mmCIF file of C-alpha atoms and ligand atoms in Angstrom:
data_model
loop_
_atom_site.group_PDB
_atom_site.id
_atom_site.type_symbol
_atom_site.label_atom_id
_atom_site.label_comp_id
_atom_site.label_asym_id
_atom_site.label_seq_id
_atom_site.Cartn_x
_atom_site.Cartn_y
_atom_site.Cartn_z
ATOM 1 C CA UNK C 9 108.198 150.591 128.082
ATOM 2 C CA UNK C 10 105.479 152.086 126.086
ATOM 3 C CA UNK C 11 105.940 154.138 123.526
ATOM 4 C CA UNK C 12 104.829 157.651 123.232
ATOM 5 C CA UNK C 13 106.008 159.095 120.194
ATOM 6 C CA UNK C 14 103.225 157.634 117.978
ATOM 7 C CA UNK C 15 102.300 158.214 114.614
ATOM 8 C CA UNK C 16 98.410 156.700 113.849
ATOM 9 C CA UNK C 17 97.843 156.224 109.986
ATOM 10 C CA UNK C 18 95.071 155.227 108.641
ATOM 11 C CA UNK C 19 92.381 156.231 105.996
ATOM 12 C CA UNK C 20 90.146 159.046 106.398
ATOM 13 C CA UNK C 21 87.308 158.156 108.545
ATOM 14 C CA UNK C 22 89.389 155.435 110.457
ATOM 15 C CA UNK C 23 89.448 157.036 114.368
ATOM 16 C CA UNK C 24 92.337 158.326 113.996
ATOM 17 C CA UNK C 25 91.247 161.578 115.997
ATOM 18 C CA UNK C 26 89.475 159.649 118.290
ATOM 19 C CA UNK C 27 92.094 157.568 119.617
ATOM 20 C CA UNK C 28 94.287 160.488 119.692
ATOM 21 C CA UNK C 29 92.129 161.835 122.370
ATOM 22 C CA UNK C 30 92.173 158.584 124.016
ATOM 23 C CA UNK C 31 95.706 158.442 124.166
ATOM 24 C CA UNK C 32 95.833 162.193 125.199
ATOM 25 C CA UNK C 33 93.878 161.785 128.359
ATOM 26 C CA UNK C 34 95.797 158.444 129.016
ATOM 27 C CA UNK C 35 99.412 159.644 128.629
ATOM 28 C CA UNK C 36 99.268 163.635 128.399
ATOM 29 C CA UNK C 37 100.906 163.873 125.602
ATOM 30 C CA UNK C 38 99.398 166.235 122.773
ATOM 31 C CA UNK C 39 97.974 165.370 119.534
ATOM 32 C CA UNK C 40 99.184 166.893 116.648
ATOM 33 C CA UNK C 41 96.831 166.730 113.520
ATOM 34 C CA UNK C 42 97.403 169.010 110.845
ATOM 35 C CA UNK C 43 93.896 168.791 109.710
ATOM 36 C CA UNK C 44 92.538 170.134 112.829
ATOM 37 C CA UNK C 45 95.587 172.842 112.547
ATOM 38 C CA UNK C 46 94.906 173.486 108.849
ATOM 39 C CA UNK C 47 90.953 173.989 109.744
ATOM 40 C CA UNK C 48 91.772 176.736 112.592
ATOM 41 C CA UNK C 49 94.039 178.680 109.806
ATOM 42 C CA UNK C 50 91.085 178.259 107.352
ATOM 43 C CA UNK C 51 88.638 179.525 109.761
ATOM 44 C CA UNK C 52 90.671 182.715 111.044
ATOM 45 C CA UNK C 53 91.740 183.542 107.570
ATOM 46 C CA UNK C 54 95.477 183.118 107.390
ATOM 47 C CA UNK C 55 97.859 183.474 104.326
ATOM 48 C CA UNK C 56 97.965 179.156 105.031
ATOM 49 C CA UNK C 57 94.277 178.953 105.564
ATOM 50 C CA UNK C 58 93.870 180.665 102.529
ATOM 51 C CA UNK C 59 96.295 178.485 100.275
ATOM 52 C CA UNK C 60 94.931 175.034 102.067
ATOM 53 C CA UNK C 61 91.034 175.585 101.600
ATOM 54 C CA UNK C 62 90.984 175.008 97.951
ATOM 55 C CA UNK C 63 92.973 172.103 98.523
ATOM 56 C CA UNK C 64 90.652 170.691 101.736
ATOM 57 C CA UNK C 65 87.360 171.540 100.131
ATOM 58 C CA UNK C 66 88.420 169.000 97.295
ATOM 59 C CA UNK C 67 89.676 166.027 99.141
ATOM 60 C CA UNK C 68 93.289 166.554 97.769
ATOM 61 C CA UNK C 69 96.333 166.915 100.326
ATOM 62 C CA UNK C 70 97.601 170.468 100.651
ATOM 63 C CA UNK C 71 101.185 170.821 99.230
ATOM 64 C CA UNK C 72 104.133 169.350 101.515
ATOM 65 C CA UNK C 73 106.301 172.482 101.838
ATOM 66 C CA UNK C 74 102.878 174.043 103.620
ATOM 67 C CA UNK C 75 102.117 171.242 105.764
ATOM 68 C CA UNK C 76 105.847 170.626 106.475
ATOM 69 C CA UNK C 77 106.278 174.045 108.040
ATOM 70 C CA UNK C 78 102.603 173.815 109.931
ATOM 71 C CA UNK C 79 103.939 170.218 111.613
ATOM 72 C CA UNK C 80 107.374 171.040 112.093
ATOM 73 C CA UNK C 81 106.203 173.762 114.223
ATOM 74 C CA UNK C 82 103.830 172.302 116.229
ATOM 75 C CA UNK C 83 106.338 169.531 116.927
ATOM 76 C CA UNK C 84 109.187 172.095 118.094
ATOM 77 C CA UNK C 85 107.029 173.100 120.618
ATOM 78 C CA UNK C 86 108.107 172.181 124.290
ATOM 79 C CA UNK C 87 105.227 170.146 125.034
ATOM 80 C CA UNK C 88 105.785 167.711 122.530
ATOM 81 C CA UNK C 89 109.298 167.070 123.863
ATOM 82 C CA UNK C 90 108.453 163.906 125.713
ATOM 83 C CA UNK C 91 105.703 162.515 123.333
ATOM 84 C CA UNK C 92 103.514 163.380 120.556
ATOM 85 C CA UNK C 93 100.608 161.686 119.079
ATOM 86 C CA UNK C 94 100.998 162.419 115.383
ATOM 87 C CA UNK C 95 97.168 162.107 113.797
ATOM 88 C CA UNK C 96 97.004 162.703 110.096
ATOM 89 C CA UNK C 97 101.181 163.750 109.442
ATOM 90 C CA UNK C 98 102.963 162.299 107.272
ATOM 91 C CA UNK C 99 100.632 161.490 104.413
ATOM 92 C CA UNK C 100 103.711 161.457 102.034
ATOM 93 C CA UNK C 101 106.650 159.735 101.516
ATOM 94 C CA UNK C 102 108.109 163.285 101.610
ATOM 95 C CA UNK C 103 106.433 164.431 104.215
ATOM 96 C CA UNK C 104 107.759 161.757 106.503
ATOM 97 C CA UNK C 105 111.148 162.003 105.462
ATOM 98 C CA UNK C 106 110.706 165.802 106.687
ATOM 99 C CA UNK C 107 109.954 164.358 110.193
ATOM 100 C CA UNK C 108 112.654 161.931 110.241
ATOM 101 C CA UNK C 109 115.033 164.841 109.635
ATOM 102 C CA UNK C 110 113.051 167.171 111.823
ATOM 103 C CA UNK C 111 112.970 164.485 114.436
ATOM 104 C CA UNK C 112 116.734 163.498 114.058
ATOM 105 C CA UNK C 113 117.209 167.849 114.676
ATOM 106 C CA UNK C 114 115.370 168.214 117.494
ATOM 107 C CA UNK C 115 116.924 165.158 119.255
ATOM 108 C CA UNK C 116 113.726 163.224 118.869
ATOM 109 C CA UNK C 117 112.586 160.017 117.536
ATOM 110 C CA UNK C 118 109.582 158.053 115.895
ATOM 111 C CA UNK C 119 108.893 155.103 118.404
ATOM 112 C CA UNK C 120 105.592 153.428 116.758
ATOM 113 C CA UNK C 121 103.279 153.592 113.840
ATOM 114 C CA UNK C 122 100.250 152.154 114.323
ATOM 115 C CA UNK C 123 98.079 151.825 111.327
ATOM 116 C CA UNK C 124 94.394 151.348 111.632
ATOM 117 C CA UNK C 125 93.358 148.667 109.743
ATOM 118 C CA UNK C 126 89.671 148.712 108.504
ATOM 119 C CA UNK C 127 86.516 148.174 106.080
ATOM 120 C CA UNK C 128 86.962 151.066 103.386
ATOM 121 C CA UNK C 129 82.641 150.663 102.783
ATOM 122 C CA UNK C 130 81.964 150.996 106.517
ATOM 123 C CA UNK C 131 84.156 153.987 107.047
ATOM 124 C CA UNK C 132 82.655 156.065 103.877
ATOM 125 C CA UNK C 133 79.329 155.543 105.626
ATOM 126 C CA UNK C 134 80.878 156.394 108.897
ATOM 127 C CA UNK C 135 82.461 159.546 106.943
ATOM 128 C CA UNK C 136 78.800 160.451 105.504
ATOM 129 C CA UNK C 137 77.089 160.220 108.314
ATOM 130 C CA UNK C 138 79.946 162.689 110.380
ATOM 131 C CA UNK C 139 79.193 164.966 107.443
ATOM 132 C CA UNK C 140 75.860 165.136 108.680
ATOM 133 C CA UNK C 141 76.715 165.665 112.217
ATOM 134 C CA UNK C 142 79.516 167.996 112.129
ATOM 135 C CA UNK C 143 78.429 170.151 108.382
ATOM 136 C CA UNK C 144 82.264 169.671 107.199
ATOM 137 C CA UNK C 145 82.963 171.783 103.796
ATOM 138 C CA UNK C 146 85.015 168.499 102.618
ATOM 139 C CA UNK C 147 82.962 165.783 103.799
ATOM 140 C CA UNK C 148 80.435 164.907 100.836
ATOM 141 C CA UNK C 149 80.404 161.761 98.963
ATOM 142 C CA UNK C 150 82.641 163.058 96.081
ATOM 143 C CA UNK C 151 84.888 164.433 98.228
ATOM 144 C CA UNK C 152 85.159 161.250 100.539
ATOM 145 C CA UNK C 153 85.714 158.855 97.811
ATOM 146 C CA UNK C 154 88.685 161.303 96.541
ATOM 147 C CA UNK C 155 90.197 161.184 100.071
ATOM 148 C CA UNK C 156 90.125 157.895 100.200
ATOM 149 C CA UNK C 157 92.177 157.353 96.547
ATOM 150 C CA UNK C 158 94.554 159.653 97.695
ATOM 151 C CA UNK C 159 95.129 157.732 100.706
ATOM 152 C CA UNK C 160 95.409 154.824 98.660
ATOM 153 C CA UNK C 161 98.000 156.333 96.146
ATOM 154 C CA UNK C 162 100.061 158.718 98.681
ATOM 155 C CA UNK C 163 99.493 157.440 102.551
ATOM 156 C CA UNK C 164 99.077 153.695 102.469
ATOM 157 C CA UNK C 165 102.643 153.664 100.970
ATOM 158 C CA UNK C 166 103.995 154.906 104.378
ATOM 159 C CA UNK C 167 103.061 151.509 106.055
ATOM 160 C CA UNK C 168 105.833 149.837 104.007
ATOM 161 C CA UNK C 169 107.813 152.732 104.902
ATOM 162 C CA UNK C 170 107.496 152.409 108.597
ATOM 163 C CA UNK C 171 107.775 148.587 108.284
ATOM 164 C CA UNK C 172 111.314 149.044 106.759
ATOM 165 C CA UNK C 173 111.941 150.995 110.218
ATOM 166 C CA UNK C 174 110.896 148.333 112.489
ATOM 167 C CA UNK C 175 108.264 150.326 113.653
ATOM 168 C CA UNK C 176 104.984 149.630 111.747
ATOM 169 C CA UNK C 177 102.186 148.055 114.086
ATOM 170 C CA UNK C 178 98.712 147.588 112.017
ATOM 171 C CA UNK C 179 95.942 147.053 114.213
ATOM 172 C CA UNK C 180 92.200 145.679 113.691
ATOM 173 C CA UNK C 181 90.334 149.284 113.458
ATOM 174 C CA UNK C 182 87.023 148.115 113.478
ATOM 175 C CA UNK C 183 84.239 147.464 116.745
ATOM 176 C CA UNK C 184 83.774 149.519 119.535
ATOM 177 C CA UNK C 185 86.158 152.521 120.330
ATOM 178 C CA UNK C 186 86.951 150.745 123.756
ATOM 179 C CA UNK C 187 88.338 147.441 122.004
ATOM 180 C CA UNK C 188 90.460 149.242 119.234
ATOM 181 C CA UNK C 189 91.916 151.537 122.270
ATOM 182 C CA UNK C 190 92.924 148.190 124.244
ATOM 183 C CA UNK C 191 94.539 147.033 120.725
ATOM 184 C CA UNK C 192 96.340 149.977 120.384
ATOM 185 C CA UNK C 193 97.559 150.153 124.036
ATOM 186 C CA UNK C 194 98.649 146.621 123.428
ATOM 187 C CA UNK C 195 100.592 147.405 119.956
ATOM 188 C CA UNK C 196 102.645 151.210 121.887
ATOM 189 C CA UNK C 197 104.290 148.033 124.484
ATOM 190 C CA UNK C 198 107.609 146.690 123.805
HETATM 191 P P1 AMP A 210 92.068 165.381 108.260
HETATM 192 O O1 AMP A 210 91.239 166.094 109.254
HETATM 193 O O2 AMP A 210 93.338 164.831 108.827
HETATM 194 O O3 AMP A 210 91.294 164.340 107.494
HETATM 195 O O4 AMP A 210 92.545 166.460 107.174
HETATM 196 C C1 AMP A 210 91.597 167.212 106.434
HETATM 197 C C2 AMP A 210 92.240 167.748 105.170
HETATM 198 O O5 AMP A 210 93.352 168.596 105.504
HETATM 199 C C3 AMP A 210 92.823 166.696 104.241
HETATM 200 O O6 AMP A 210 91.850 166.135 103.388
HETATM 201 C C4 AMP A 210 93.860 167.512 103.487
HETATM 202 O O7 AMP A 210 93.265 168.339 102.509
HETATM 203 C C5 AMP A 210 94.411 168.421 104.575
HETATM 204 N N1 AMP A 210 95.546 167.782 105.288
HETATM 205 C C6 AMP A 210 95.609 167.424 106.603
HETATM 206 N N2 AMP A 210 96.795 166.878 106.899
HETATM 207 C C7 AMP A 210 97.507 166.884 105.741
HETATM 208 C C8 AMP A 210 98.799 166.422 105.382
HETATM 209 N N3 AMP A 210 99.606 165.845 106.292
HETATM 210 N N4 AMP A 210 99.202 166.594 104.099
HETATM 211 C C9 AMP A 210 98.408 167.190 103.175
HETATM 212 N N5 AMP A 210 97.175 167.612 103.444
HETATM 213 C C10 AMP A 210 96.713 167.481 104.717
#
C-alpha cells in the first residue's frame, strides 16, 4: 500500500511545494502548506496575517500556537480525511507533537516522512533566483540564509524525530523534478 498521509521536510528551497503538487495530481489528496496559508492571511489582511508578516518578512518561523491553530484547521477539514500532503508543518518539535495529538483526535495518522535531502549552496541559488521570478517579500539573500539556520536549529531535528517513529524516509532531492518524484513514489510504498 502506499501511503498518503505524508509529511515532506526539507529546507527552504528544497521542492517541497513542487512535489506536493505532484503528488496532488497523482493521488488527489490536498496539500497543506502553512506558508502558502500564512501568505493568503498576509495578503487579505487578517488579525493572523497581520501577526505572521513580521515574522515571514524576516526568515524566522511564526510562533507555534499561531501556526498550530492555522494547520489544525486545515487538517480537520473533510477533504483531508483520507490523505494529506503536509508541505512545510511541523517545523518544530512542538509543532509536531501538536499533530500527533491532533492526528491521534481526529482518528488519523502520520504514515511517512519523507525528507528531501539536498546541496544547501545549490538551493540558496535556486532560492535567489525564485526571488527574482516570483518578487517574494522574504526571499533576499539575508533572509534566505536566516531560513536556512532556522531550519538547521528547529526543523532538521524532526528527522530524528520521525526516525524514532519508524517513519522517516530521506530521499536524494537533487536532479530533475521527474527523478526526485519517482524517488519519492518509491519511498510512500510499503
Ligand atoms: P514556506 O513557504 O513554507 O517556506 O513558509 C514561508 C514562511 O512562513 C516561513 O519562513 C515562516 O516565516 C512561515 N511559516 C510557514 N510554515 C511555518 C511553520 N510551520 N512554522 C512557523 N512558521 C511557518
Amino acid at each position: 500500500m502506499t501511503a498518503t498521509r505524508i509529511l515532506l521536510l526539507g529546507p527552504p528551497g528544497a521542492g517541497k511545494g513542487t512535489q506536493a503538487e505532484r503528488l496532488v495530481e497523482e493521488f488527489g489528496i490536498p496539500q497543506i502548506s502553512t506558508g502558502d496559508m500564512l501568505r493568503t492571511a498576509v495578503a487579505e489582511g487578517t488579525d493572523i496575517g497581520r501577526e505572521a508578516k513580521t515574522y515571514m518578512d524576516r526568515g524566522d518561523l511564526v510562533p507555534d500556537s499561531v501556526v498550530i491553530g492555522v494547520a489544525e484547521e486545515r487538517l480537520s477539514k473533510a477533504d483531508a480525511a483520507e490523505g494529506f500532503i503536509l508541505d512545510g508543518f511541523p517545523r518544530t518539535t512542538a509543532q509536531a507533537q501538536a499533530l500527533d495529538i491532533l492526528l491521534d483526535r481526529i482518528g488519523s495518522k502520520l504514515e511517512r516522512c519523507v525528507a528531501l535531502v539536498v546541496d544547501e549552496e545549490a538551493v540558496v541559488k535556486r532560492l535567489l533566483k525564485r526571488a527574482e521570478i516570483e518578487g517574494r517579500s522574504d526571499d533576499n539573500e539575508e533572509t534566505i540564509r536566516n531560513r536556512m539556520s532556522v531550519y538547521h536549529d528547529s526543523t532538521k531535528p524532526l528527522i530524528e524525530y520521525y526516525s524514532e517513529r519508524g517513519l522517516m524516509a530521506e530521499v536524494d532531492g537533487m536532479g530533475s523534478v521527474d527523478d526526485i518524484a519517482d524517488r519519492i513514489r518509491e519511498a510512500l510504498g510499503d
